Amino acid sequence: MLNVPAPDLGDIAVVLGTRPEIIKLAGIIRHLGPRARTVHTGQHWDDDMAGKFFRDLGIGEPDVRLETVEGQIRGLQVGNGISELAAHFQDHPVTAVIVQGDTNSTTIGAQAANYLDVPVVHVEAGLRSHDRAMPEEINRLVVGAIADLHCAATPQNAENLLREGIEPSRVLITGNTVVEATLLARELPHREVQDLVSEKALQEGYVLVTIHRPENTDTAESLERVVSALSTVGCNVVFTLHPRTAAAVERFGLQRYLDGFEVLTGVGHADFLELASHARLLVSDSGGVQEEVTVLKKPLLVVRRSTERPESIDAGFSRLITPDLDLASEISAALADTSWSDALRDRPSPYGDGTASRQIAERSRSLLGRETALPVV
Ligand code: UD1
Ligand code: UDP
């Protein structure tokens, strides 16, 4: 363990490892107060992807930081993480463990807890893409089998769980914590992009892009499809670069396409949302961004084979652009369709009313053990 746990560690572990988990769990951590024990797996380790978010979101440094996950391949991230975390929980017991979403850190937290008979609360439960080639889909299925309390963001997510045989009393529909995270971040200062969004060239309009999924970054062809399409649409492109994508651009020699874009790294949450709220269009494969556009009321093209977030599409905020479609034509058509953006202005978000973090913190406080993990309804 890198950090020796302090004797006054909280008894509800919130296990998190990647940028979106920090963003989406910060509200729950704040609501739990001194009972929260933040455990950072180290899956994302750059300050730009982790440390900056802990600071900006006001949740301080993690209480515990695993040291055997960072920079490992998937199998070792998960295997090492479970061992190290189970050893920590054995030495420093907890009453419950909260995990979020579908990352390798999510499955680490859920498995380490369950094998020690500690109740698991799964935030953002019940998403399914039905694409087993995605590591995230496997993580969702594993955590879905393990969790004691499933906090589903939407009725469709709850329906997926019930169809898989989860007892209804273990499923709670809470909305997604990203709603309050987005509303809060919009009140924070957006320091670093202030000048950029005021630039004359960008005032004419821009597409905001963030891409990181293996399906778009693991082969030269898939990544070139995205960046070459963006380079031909005749609109400014602001490209916020994920480290996985930065490595792929370099590995596949695709830098020439990015030379024409405004490329940004290390963009914090408030800054990213500021960029999003001024964009004419977003293009992304991000999960969180599919949800955030429903709060910001912005149009989004989702560059993916499939999505586990149909609610954003059904509500009209997102359109799924599968690999068989011509991406440049789709972007151009979306930019030309000003009625799309106008129609979103007053549309409600399908992801809830901004109270998910409070609801989940309250339920987690009342868990006393696996047998008593059923929610009191
Ligand atoms: C992970 C999650 C994904 C989530 C994303 C959020 C899994 C299987 N994937 O994907 O669901 O959408 O986080 O951003 O858990 N890297 C760095 N520095 C960092 C972090 C990553 O350089 O701080 C680079 C490394 O080259 C690393 C690669 O990014 O090998 C991939 O990182 P990893 O955490 O394995 O997966 P993500 O693609 O970030
Ligand atoms: N985000 C950010 N800076 C960026 C790009 C994204 O703060 O440069 C935020 C975004 O607003 C969202 C979250 O990161 O809240 C999404 O993370 P990511 O796309 O890495 O993961 P996913 O949601 O796909 O799991």
Coordinates of C-alpha atoms and ligand atoms in Angstrom, one line a residue:
M1 CA 0.0 0.0 0.0
L2 CA 1.5 3.3 -1.0
N3 CA -0.4 5.3 1.6
V4 CA -0.6 3.8 5.1
P5 CA -4.2 4.0 6.1
A6 CA -5.0 6.5 8.8
P7 CA -6.7 5.0 11.9
D8 CA -9.7 7.2 11.3
L9 CA -10.5 5.7 7.9
G10 CA -14.2 5.7 7.0
D11 CA -16.1 2.4 7.1
I12 CA -17.8 2.7 3.7
A13 CA -15.3 2.2 0.9
V14 CA -15.8 4.0 -2.3
V15 CA -13.6 2.2 -4.9
L16 CA -12.7 4.2 -8.0
G17 CA -9.9 4.3 -10.5
T18 CA -10.8 6.2 -13.7
R19 CA -11.7 9.8 -14.6
P20 CA -15.5 9.1 -15.0
E21 CA -15.7 7.2 -11.7
I22 CA -14.1 10.1 -9.8
I23 CA -16.6 12.5 -11.5
K24 CA -19.6 10.4 -10.8
L25 CA -18.8 9.3 -7.3
A26 CA -17.7 12.6 -5.9
G27 CA -21.2 13.6 -4.9
I28 CA -21.7 10.3 -3.0
I29 CA -18.4 10.8 -1.2
R30 CA -19.4 14.2 -0.1
H31 CA -22.7 13.0 1.2
L32 CA -21.1 10.2 3.1
G33 CA -18.8 12.6 4.8
P34 CA -16.4 11.0 7.4
R35 CA -17.9 7.6 6.7
A36 CA -16.4 7.5 3.2
R37 CA -13.1 5.8 2.6
T38 CA -11.9 6.6 -0.9
V39 CA -9.8 3.9 -2.4
H40 CA -8.1 4.8 -5.7
T41 CA -7.1 1.7 -7.6
G42 CA -4.5 3.6 -9.6
Q43 CA -6.0 2.5 -13.0
H44 CA -5.7 6.1 -14.2
W45 CA -2.6 7.5 -12.7
D46 CA -1.7 10.7 -14.7
D47 CA -2.5 13.8 -12.7
D48 CA -4.6 14.9 -15.7
M49 CA -6.8 11.8 -15.4
A50 CA -7.0 11.4 -11.7
G51 CA -5.3 13.7 -9.2
K52 CA -6.7 16.9 -10.9
F53 CA -10.2 15.5 -10.6
F54 CA -9.9 14.6 -6.9
R55 CA -8.7 18.2 -6.3
D56 CA -11.2 20.0 -8.5
L57 CA -14.2 18.1 -7.2
G58 CA -13.2 18.9 -3.6
I59 CA -12.9 15.3 -2.3
G60 CA -9.3 15.6 -1.2
E61 CA -6.6 13.0 -1.7
P62 CA -7.7 9.3 -1.8
D63 CA -7.4 7.7 1.6
V64 CA -5.9 4.6 0.1
R65 CA -4.1 4.1 -3.1
L66 CA -3.4 0.6 -4.6
E67 CA 0.0 0.3 -6.2
T68 CA -0.2 -3.0 -8.2
V69 CA -2.8 -1.9 -10.9
E70 CA -1.2 1.1 -12.6
G71 CA 0.0 0.4 -16.2
Q72 CA -0.9 -3.3 -16.1
I73 CA -2.8 -5.2 -18.8
R74 CA -6.4 -5.9 -18.1
G75 CA -5.9 -9.4 -16.5
L76 CA -3.2 -8.1 -14.2
Q77 CA -5.1 -4.9 -13.3
V78 CA -8.0 -7.0 -12.1
G79 CA -6.1 -9.9 -10.6
N80 CA -3.6 -7.7 -8.8
G81 CA -6.2 -5.2 -7.7
I82 CA -8.5 -7.9 -6.1
S83 CA -5.6 -9.3 -4.1
E84 CA -4.3 -6.0 -2.9
L85 CA -7.7 -4.7 -2.1
A86 CA -8.9 -7.8 -0.3
A87 CA -5.7 -7.7 1.9
H88 CA -6.5 -4.1 2.7
F89 CA -10.1 -4.9 3.6
Q90 CA -9.0 -7.8 5.8
D91 CA -6.6 -5.5 7.8
H92 CA -9.0 -2.5 7.8
P93 CA -12.6 -3.8 7.6
V94 CA -15.5 -2.0 6.0
T95 CA -19.2 -2.2 6.3
A96 CA -20.0 -1.7 2.6
V97 CA -18.3 -1.1 -0.7
I98 CA -19.6 1.3 -3.4
V99 CA -18.5 0.9 -7.0
Q100 CA -19.6 2.7 -10.1
G101 CA -20.1 1.7 -13.7
D102 CA -18.2 -0.9 -15.6
T103 CA -14.4 -0.4 -15.5
N104 CA -11.7 -2.8 -14.3
S105 CA -11.7 -0.9 -11.1
T106 CA -15.4 -1.5 -10.7
T107 CA -14.9 -5.3 -10.9
I108 CA -11.9 -5.1 -8.6
G109 CA -13.9 -3.4 -5.9
A110 CA -17.0 -5.6 -6.2
Q111 CA -15.0 -8.9 -6.2
A112 CA -12.7 -7.9 -3.3
A113 CA -15.7 -7.0 -1.2
N114 CA -17.9 -10.0 -2.1
Y115 CA -15.1 -12.5 -1.3
L116 CA -14.9 -11.0 2.2
D117 CA -18.7 -11.1 2.6
V118 CA -19.0 -7.3 2.5
P119 CA -22.1 -5.9 0.8
V120 CA -21.6 -4.3 -2.6
V121 CA -23.5 -1.2 -3.8
H122 CA -23.4 -0.9 -7.6
V123 CA -23.9 2.7 -8.9
E124 CA -25.1 2.9 -12.5
A125 CA -26.2 -0.7 -12.5
G126 CA -28.0 -2.5 -15.3
L127 CA -26.5 -1.0 -18.4
R128 CA -26.1 -3.6 -21.2
S129 CA -24.6 -3.1 -24.7
H130 CA -25.0 -6.9 -25.5
D131 CA -21.5 -6.6 -27.1
R132 CA -19.3 -9.1 -25.3
A133 CA -16.3 -7.9 -27.1
M134 CA -16.3 -4.9 -24.8
P135 CA -14.4 -5.4 -21.6
E136 CA -16.9 -3.1 -19.9
E137 CA -19.8 -5.4 -20.8
I138 CA -18.1 -8.3 -19.1
N139 CA -17.4 -6.1 -16.1
R140 CA -21.1 -5.1 -16.0
L141 CA -22.2 -8.8 -16.0
V142 CA -19.7 -9.8 -13.3
V143 CA -20.6 -6.9 -11.0
G144 CA -24.3 -7.4 -11.8
A145 CA -24.0 -11.0 -10.5
I146 CA -22.2 -9.8 -7.3
A147 CA -23.9 -6.6 -6.2
D148 CA -26.3 -6.6 -3.2
L149 CA -27.9 -3.3 -4.0
H150 CA -28.2 -2.3 -7.7
C151 CA -28.7 1.5 -8.2
A152 CA -30.1 1.8 -11.7
A153 CA -30.1 5.1 -13.3
T154 CA -33.2 4.5 -15.4
P155 CA -36.2 2.2 -15.6
Q156 CA -34.7 0.5 -18.7
N157 CA -31.5 -0.3 -16.7
A158 CA -33.7 -1.7 -13.9
E159 CA -35.6 -3.8 -16.4
N160 CA -32.4 -5.3 -17.7
L161 CA -31.5 -6.5 -14.2
L162 CA -35.0 -7.9 -13.5
R163 CA -34.8 -9.8 -16.8
E164 CA -31.6 -11.4 -15.6
G165 CA -33.3 -12.6 -12.4
I166 CA -32.2 -10.0 -9.9
E167 CA -34.7 -9.7 -7.0
P168 CA -36.8 -6.5 -7.4
S169 CA -36.1 -5.6 -3.8
R170 CA -32.4 -5.2 -4.6
V171 CA -33.0 -2.8 -7.4
L172 CA -33.3 0.9 -6.7
I173 CA -34.0 3.5 -9.5
T174 CA -32.0 6.6 -8.5
G175 CA -31.2 8.5 -11.7
N176 CA -27.6 9.0 -12.6
T177 CA -25.2 10.9 -10.4
V178 CA -23.8 12.6 -13.5
V179 CA -26.8 14.9 -13.5
E180 CA -25.8 16.6 -10.2
A181 CA -22.1 16.4 -11.2
T182 CA -22.9 18.3 -14.4
L183 CA -25.1 20.9 -12.7
L184 CA -22.5 21.5 -10.0
A185 CA -19.6 21.7 -12.5
R186 CA -21.5 24.3 -14.5
E187 CA -21.4 26.5 -11.4
L188 CA -17.6 26.2 -11.1
P189 CA -15.1 28.5 -12.8
H190 CA -13.9 27.1 -16.1
R191 CA -10.5 28.6 -16.0
E192 CA -8.4 27.1 -18.7
V193 CA -10.8 27.3 -21.7
Q194 CA -12.1 30.8 -21.1
D195 CA -9.9 32.4 -23.7
L196 CA -10.3 29.6 -26.2
V197 CA -14.1 29.7 -26.4
S198 CA -13.9 33.5 -26.9
E199 CA -11.5 33.2 -29.9
K200 CA -12.9 34.5 -33.1
A201 CA -12.3 31.4 -35.1
L202 CA -14.2 29.2 -32.5
Q203 CA -17.0 31.7 -32.2
E204 CA -17.8 30.7 -35.8
G205 CA -18.6 27.2 -34.4
Y206 CA -16.8 24.0 -33.6
V207 CA -17.2 20.3 -33.1
L208 CA -16.0 19.0 -29.7
V209 CA -14.5 15.5 -29.9
T210 CA -13.4 13.0 -27.4
I211 CA -12.6 9.4 -28.4
H212 CA -11.0 6.6 -26.4
R213 CA -12.8 3.2 -26.8
P214 CA -10.7 0.3 -28.0
E215 CA -13.0 -0.1 -31.0
N216 CA -11.9 3.3 -32.2
T217 CA -8.3 3.3 -31.1
D218 CA -6.9 -0.2 -31.2
T219 CA -6.4 -0.3 -35.0
A220 CA -5.0 2.3 -37.4
E221 CA -8.0 1.9 -39.7
S222 CA -10.6 2.6 -37.0
L223 CA -8.8 5.6 -35.6
E224 CA -8.0 7.0 -39.1
R225 CA -11.7 6.6 -40.0
V226 CA -12.6 9.1 -37.2
V227 CA -9.8 11.6 -37.5
S228 CA -9.8 11.7 -41.3
A229 CA -13.6 12.3 -41.3
L230 CA -13.3 15.1 -38.9
S231 CA -10.6 16.7 -41.0
T232 CA -12.9 17.0 -44.0
V233 CA -16.0 18.5 -42.6
G234 CA -15.0 22.1 -42.9
C235 CA -15.7 23.1 -39.3
N236 CA -13.3 23.8 -36.4
V237 CA -12.5 20.8 -34.4
V238 CA -11.7 20.9 -30.7
F239 CA -10.2 17.5 -29.8
T240 CA -9.7 16.6 -26.1
L241 CA -7.1 13.9 -26.1
H242 CA -7.4 10.8 -23.9
P243 CA -4.0 9.2 -23.1
R244 CA -5.0 6.0 -24.8
T245 CA -5.8 7.9 -28.0
A246 CA -2.6 10.0 -27.8
A247 CA -0.6 6.7 -27.7
A248 CA -2.6 5.3 -30.6
V249 CA -2.1 8.5 -32.7
E250 CA 1.6 8.2 -32.2
R251 CA 1.7 4.5 -32.8
F252 CA -0.2 4.6 -36.0
G253 CA 1.4 7.8 -37.4
L254 CA -1.8 9.8 -37.6
Q255 CA -0.6 13.1 -36.2
R256 CA -1.0 14.9 -39.6
Y257 CA -4.8 14.8 -39.2
L258 CA -4.7 16.3 -35.7
D259 CA -2.5 19.2 -36.9
G260 CA -5.6 21.0 -38.2
F261 CA -7.5 20.6 -34.9
E262 CA -7.3 22.5 -31.6
V263 CA -5.9 19.6 -29.5
L264 CA -6.2 19.8 -25.7
T265 CA -5.0 17.5 -23.0
G266 CA -5.8 17.5 -19.3
V267 CA -9.1 19.3 -19.6
G268 CA -10.9 19.3 -16.3
H269 CA -14.6 18.6 -15.9
A270 CA -15.9 22.2 -15.6
D271 CA -13.7 23.1 -18.6
F272 CA -14.9 20.2 -20.7
L273 CA -18.6 21.1 -20.0
E274 CA -17.9 24.7 -20.9
L275 CA -16.5 23.6 -24.2
A276 CA -19.4 21.3 -24.7
S277 CA -22.0 23.9 -23.9
H278 CA -20.6 26.2 -26.6
A279 CA -20.1 23.5 -29.3
R280 CA -22.3 23.2 -32.3
L281 CA -22.0 19.4 -32.1
L282 CA -20.2 16.8 -30.1
V283 CA -18.7 13.6 -31.5
S284 CA -17.7 11.0 -29.0
D285 CA -17.6 7.4 -27.9
S286 CA -17.6 8.3 -24.2
G287 CA -20.3 6.9 -21.9
G288 CA -20.5 9.9 -19.6
V289 CA -20.7 12.4 -22.5
Q290 CA -23.9 10.5 -23.8
E291 CA -25.5 11.3 -20.4
E292 CA -24.1 14.9 -20.0
V293 CA -25.5 16.1 -23.3
T294 CA -29.0 15.4 -22.0
V295 CA -28.3 17.9 -19.2
L296 CA -26.5 20.4 -21.4
K297 CA -29.2 20.0 -24.1
K298 CA -26.6 19.5 -26.9
P299 CA -26.6 17.2 -29.9
L300 CA -24.1 14.3 -30.0
L301 CA -22.9 11.7 -32.6
V302 CA -21.9 8.5 -30.8
V303 CA -19.2 6.8 -32.8
R304 CA -19.7 3.2 -31.7
R305 CA -20.9 -0.3 -32.8
S306 CA -23.5 -0.2 -30.1
T307 CA -24.5 1.7 -27.0
E308 CA -25.6 0.7 -23.5
R309 CA -27.2 4.1 -23.2
P310 CA -30.2 4.0 -25.6
E311 CA -32.1 6.5 -23.4
S312 CA -30.0 9.4 -24.7
I313 CA -30.8 8.3 -28.3
D314 CA -34.5 7.7 -27.6
A315 CA -34.8 11.1 -26.0
G316 CA -33.3 12.6 -29.2
F317 CA -30.0 13.9 -27.8
S318 CA -27.7 11.4 -29.5
R319 CA -27.5 9.5 -32.7
L320 CA -25.5 6.2 -33.0
I321 CA -23.0 6.3 -36.0
T322 CA -22.0 2.7 -36.6
P323 CA -18.9 1.7 -38.6
D324 CA -20.9 0.9 -41.7
L325 CA -21.9 4.6 -42.0
D326 CA -19.9 7.3 -43.7
L327 CA -18.8 9.4 -40.7
A328 CA -17.9 12.6 -42.6
S329 CA -21.4 12.7 -44.2
E330 CA -23.0 12.1 -40.9
I331 CA -21.1 14.9 -39.2
S332 CA -21.8 17.3 -42.1
A333 CA -25.5 16.4 -42.1
A334 CA -25.7 17.0 -38.3
L335 CA -23.9 20.3 -38.6
A336 CA -26.4 21.4 -41.3
D337 CA -29.4 20.3 -39.2
T338 CA -29.8 23.3 -36.9
S339 CA -33.3 22.2 -36.0
W340 CA -31.8 19.3 -34.0
S341 CA -30.1 21.5 -31.5
D342 CA -33.2 23.8 -31.3
A343 CA -35.5 20.9 -30.5
L344 CA -33.4 19.9 -27.5
R345 CA -33.7 23.1 -25.5
D346 CA -36.6 22.2 -23.2
R347 CA -36.3 18.4 -23.4
P348 CA -35.9 16.7 -20.0
S349 CA -33.0 14.4 -19.3
P350 CA -33.8 10.7 -19.0
Y351 CA -31.2 10.4 -16.2
G352 CA -33.1 11.7 -13.3
D353 CA -33.5 14.8 -11.1
G354 CA -30.1 15.3 -9.6
T355 CA -30.7 13.5 -6.3
A356 CA -29.0 10.1 -7.1
S357 CA -25.9 10.8 -5.0
R358 CA -27.9 11.6 -1.9
Q359 CA -30.2 8.6 -2.3
I360 CA -27.3 6.2 -2.8
A361 CA -25.4 7.6 0.2
E362 CA -28.4 7.3 2.4
R363 CA -29.1 3.7 1.4
S364 CA -25.4 2.8 1.8
R365 CA -25.3 4.2 5.3
S366 CA -28.0 1.8 6.4
L367 CA -26.3 -1.4 5.2
L368 CA -25.1 -3.5 8.0
G369 CA -24.0 -6.8 6.4
R370 CA -24.7 -8.9 3.4
E371 CA -27.8 -10.6 4.8
T372 CA -29.3 -7.2 5.8
A373 CA -28.3 -5.6 2.5
L374 CA -31.8 -5.5 1.2
P375 CA -33.1 -2.0 0.8
V376 CA -35.8 -1.0 3.2
V377 CA -38.7 0.1 0.9
Ligands
UD1_1 C1 -10.9 2.9 -19.0 C2 -12.1 2.0 -18.9 C3 -13.2 2.6 -19.7 C4 -13.5 4.0 -19.4 C5 -12.2 4.8 -19.5 C6 -12.5 6.2 -19.0 C7 -11.8 -0.4 -18.6 C8 -11.8 -1.8 -19.2 N1 -11.8 0.6 -19.4 O1 -10.4 2.8 -20.3 O2 -14.4 1.8 -19.5 O3 -14.4 4.5 -20.3 O4 -11.2 4.2 -18.6 O5 -11.5 7.1 -19.4 O6 -11.7 -0.4 -17.4 N2 -3.2 5.8 -19.8 C9 -2.2 6.7 -19.4 N3 -2.4 7.4 -18.2 C10 -3.4 7.2 -17.4 C11 -4.4 6.3 -17.8 C12 -4.3 5.6 -19.0 O7 -1.2 6.9 -20.1 O8 -3.5 7.8 -16.4 C13 -3.0 5.1 -21.1 C14 -2.1 3.9 -21.0 O9 -1.5 3.8 -22.2 C15 -3.0 2.8 -20.7 C16 -4.2 3.2 -21.6 O10 -4.3 4.6 -21.5 O11 -2.5 1.5 -21.1 C17 -5.5 2.6 -21.3 O12 -5.9 2.8 -19.9 P1 -6.9 1.8 -19.2 O13 -7.2 2.4 -17.9 O14 -6.5 0.4 -19.3 O15 -8.2 1.9 -20.1 P2 -9.0 3.2 -20.7 O16 -8.9 3.2 -22.2 O17 -8.5 4.4 -20.0
UDP2 N1 -14.2 14.7 -19.5 C1 -13.3 15.6 -19.0 N2 -12.3 16.0 -19.8 C2 -12.1 15.6 -21.0 C3 -13.0 14.6 -21.6 C4 -14.0 14.2 -20.8 O1 -13.4 16.0 -17.8 O2 -11.1 16.0 -21.7 C5 -15.3 14.2 -18.7 C6 -16.6 14.2 -19.3 O3 -17.3 15.4 -19.1 C7 -17.3 13.0 -18.6 C8 -16.2 12.1 -18.3 O4 -15.0 12.8 -18.4 O5 -17.8 13.4 -17.4 C9 -16.2 10.9 -19.3 O6 -15.0 10.2 -19.2 P1 -14.5 9.2 -20.3 O7 -15.0 9.6 -21.6 O8 -13.0 9.1 -20.1 O9 -15.1 7.8 -19.8 P2 -16.5 7.1 -20.1 O10 -17.6 8.0 -19.6 O11 -16.5 6.7 -21.5 O12 -16.4 5.8 -19.2

